[in-house]
Short mmCIF file of C-alpha atoms in Angstrom, two decimals:
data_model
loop_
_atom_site.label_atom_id
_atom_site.label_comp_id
_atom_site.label_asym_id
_atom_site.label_seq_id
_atom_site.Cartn_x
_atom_site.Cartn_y
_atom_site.Cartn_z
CA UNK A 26 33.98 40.21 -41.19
CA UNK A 27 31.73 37.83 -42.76
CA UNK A 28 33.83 35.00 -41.46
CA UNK A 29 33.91 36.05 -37.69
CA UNK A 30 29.70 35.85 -38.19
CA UNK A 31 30.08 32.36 -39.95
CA UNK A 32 32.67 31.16 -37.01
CA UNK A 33 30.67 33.01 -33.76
CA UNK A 34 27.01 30.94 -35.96
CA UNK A 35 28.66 27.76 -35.71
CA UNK A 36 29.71 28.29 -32.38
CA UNK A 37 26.53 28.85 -30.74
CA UNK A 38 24.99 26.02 -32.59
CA UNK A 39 28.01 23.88 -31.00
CA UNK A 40 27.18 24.99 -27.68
CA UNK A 41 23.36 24.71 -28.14
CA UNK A 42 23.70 21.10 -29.64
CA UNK A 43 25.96 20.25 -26.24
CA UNK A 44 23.58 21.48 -23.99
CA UNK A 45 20.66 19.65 -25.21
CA UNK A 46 22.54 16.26 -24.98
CA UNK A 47 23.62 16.89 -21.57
CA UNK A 48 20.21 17.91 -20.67
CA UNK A 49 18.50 14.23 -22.30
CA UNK A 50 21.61 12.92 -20.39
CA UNK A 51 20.34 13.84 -17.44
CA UNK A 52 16.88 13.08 -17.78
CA UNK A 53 17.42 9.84 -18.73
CA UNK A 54 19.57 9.38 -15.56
CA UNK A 55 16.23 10.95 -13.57
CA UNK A 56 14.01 8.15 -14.41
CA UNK A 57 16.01 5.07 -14.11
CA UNK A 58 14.75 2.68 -12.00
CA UNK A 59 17.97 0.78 -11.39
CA UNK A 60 19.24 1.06 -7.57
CA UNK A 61 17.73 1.03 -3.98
CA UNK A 62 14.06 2.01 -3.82
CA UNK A 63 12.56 2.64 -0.29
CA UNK A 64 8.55 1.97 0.49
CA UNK A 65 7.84 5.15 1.65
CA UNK A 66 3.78 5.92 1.80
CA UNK A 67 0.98 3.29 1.53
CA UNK A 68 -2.48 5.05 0.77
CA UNK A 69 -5.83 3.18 -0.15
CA UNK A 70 -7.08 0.11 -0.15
CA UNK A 71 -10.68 -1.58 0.95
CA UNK A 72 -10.05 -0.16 4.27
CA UNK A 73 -8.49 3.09 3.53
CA UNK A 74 -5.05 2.77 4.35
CA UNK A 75 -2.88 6.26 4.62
CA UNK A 76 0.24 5.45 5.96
CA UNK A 77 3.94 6.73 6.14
CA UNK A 78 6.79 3.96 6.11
CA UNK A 79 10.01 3.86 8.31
CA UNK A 80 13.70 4.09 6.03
CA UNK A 81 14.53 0.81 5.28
CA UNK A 82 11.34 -0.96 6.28
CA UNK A 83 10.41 -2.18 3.14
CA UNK A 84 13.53 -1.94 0.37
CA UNK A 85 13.14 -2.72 -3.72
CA UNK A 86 16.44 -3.18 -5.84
CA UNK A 87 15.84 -2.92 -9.29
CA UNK A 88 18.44 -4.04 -11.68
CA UNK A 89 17.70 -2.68 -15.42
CA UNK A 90 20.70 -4.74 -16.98
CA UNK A 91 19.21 -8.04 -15.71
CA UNK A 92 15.27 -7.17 -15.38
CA UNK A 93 16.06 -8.34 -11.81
CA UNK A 94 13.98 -6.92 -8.43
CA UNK A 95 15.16 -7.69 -5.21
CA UNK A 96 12.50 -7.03 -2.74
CA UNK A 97 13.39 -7.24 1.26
CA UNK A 98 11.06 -6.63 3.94
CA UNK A 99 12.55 -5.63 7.21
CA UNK A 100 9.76 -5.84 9.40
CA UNK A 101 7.45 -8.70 10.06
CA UNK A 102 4.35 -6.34 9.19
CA UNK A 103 1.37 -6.71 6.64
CA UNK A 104 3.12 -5.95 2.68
CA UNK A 105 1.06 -4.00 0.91
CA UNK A 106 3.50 -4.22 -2.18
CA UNK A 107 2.11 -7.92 -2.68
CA UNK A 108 5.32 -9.12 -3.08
CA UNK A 109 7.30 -11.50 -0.05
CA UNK A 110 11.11 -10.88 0.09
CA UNK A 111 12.99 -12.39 -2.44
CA UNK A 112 14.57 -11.91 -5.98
CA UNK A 113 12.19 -11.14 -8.89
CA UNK A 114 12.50 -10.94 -12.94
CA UNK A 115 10.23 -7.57 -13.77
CA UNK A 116 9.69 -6.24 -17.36
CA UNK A 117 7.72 -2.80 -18.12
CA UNK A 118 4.77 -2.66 -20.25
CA UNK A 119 4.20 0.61 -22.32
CA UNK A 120 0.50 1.47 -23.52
CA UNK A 121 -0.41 4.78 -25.11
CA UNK A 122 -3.57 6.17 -23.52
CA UNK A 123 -6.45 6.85 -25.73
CA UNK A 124 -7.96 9.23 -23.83
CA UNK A 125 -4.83 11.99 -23.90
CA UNK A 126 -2.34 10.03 -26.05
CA UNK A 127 0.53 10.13 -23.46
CA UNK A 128 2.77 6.55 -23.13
CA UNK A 129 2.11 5.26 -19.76
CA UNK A 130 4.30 2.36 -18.34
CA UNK A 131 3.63 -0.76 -16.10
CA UNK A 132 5.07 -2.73 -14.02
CA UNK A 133 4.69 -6.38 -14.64
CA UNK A 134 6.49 -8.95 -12.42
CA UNK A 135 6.97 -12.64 -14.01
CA UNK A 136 4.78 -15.32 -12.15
CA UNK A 137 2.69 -12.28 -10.34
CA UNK A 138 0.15 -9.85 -11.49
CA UNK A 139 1.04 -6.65 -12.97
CA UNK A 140 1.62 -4.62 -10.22
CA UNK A 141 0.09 -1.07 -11.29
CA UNK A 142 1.33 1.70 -13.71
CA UNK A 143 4.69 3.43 -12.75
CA UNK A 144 5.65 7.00 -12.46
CA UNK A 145 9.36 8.07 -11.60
CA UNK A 146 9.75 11.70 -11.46
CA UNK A 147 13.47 12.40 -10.02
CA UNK A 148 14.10 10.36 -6.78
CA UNK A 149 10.51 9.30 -6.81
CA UNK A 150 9.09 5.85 -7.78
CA UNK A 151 5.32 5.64 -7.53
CA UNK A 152 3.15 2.52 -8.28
CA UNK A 153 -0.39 2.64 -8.62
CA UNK A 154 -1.74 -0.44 -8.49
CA UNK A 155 -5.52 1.05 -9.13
CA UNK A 156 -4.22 1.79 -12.80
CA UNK A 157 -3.62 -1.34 -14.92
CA UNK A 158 -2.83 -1.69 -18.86
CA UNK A 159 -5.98 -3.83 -18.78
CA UNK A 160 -7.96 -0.91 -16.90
CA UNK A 161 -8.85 0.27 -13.85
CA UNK A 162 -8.85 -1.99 -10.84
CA UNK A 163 -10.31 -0.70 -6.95
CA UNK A 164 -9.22 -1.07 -3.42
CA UNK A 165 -5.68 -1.66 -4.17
CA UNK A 166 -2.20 0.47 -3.19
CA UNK A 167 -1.02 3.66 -4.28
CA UNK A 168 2.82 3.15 -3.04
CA UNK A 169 5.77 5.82 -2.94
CA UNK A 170 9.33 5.01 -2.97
CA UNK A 171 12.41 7.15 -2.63
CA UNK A 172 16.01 6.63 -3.85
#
């Protein structure tokens, strides 16, 4: 009897000890930024900007093996991303903030500014380029991408 209650223990803890991997597994996969990003929503700026953007208007590749971003604009319009067409290297900054002592990450782009702090919550990229590692900045871009 005692054995059956030593087998059915180890068992569960098996099956509990799967689960949780799988779950990390896919949570990790959640927040990748590697793939096709599409510029989705444009809001602030000096002038106030709220804005919804057309599928494939403005497209960002990001390539997590190579720190590589791809950036193509499909329409000769203003950019508010601040970044022309063309390949990029990238890198992400990680600060802890004081203030609630959650990591926050940033998006830095080699031979531009850093671009804003970084959120990715499922098949959602935001950048908020009014949040900085240095601080907080004004009258710049809050920009949403989907997958």
């Amino acid at each position: 009897m005692k054995l059956k209650k030593y087998t059915a223990l180890i068992l569960l803890i098996g099956i509990l000890c799967a689960c949780k991997n799988q779950k990390k597994s896919l949570e990790n996969e959640k927040t990748s930024m590697s793939g096709k990003w599409h510029l989705t929503h444009v809001q602030g700026g000096f002038a106030g900007v709220n804005k919804e953007i057309s599928n494939n208007q403005d497209v960002w590749e990001f390539n997590e093996a190579d720190s590589s971003l791809m950036v193509t604009h499909n329409k000769e319009e203003i950019s508010y991303t601040g970044l022309g067409s063309g390949s990029y290297t990238y890198s992400l900054k990680t600060k802890t903030n004081s203030e609630n002592s959650k990591e926050e990450t940033y998006l830095m782009v080699k031979n531009h500014d850093e671009l804003g702090k970084i959120t990715i919550q499922k098949d959602v990229l935001t950048i908020n380029q009014n949040q900085l590692s240095t601080g907080g900045a004004a009258d710049r871009f809050l920009l949403t991408f989907h997958r």
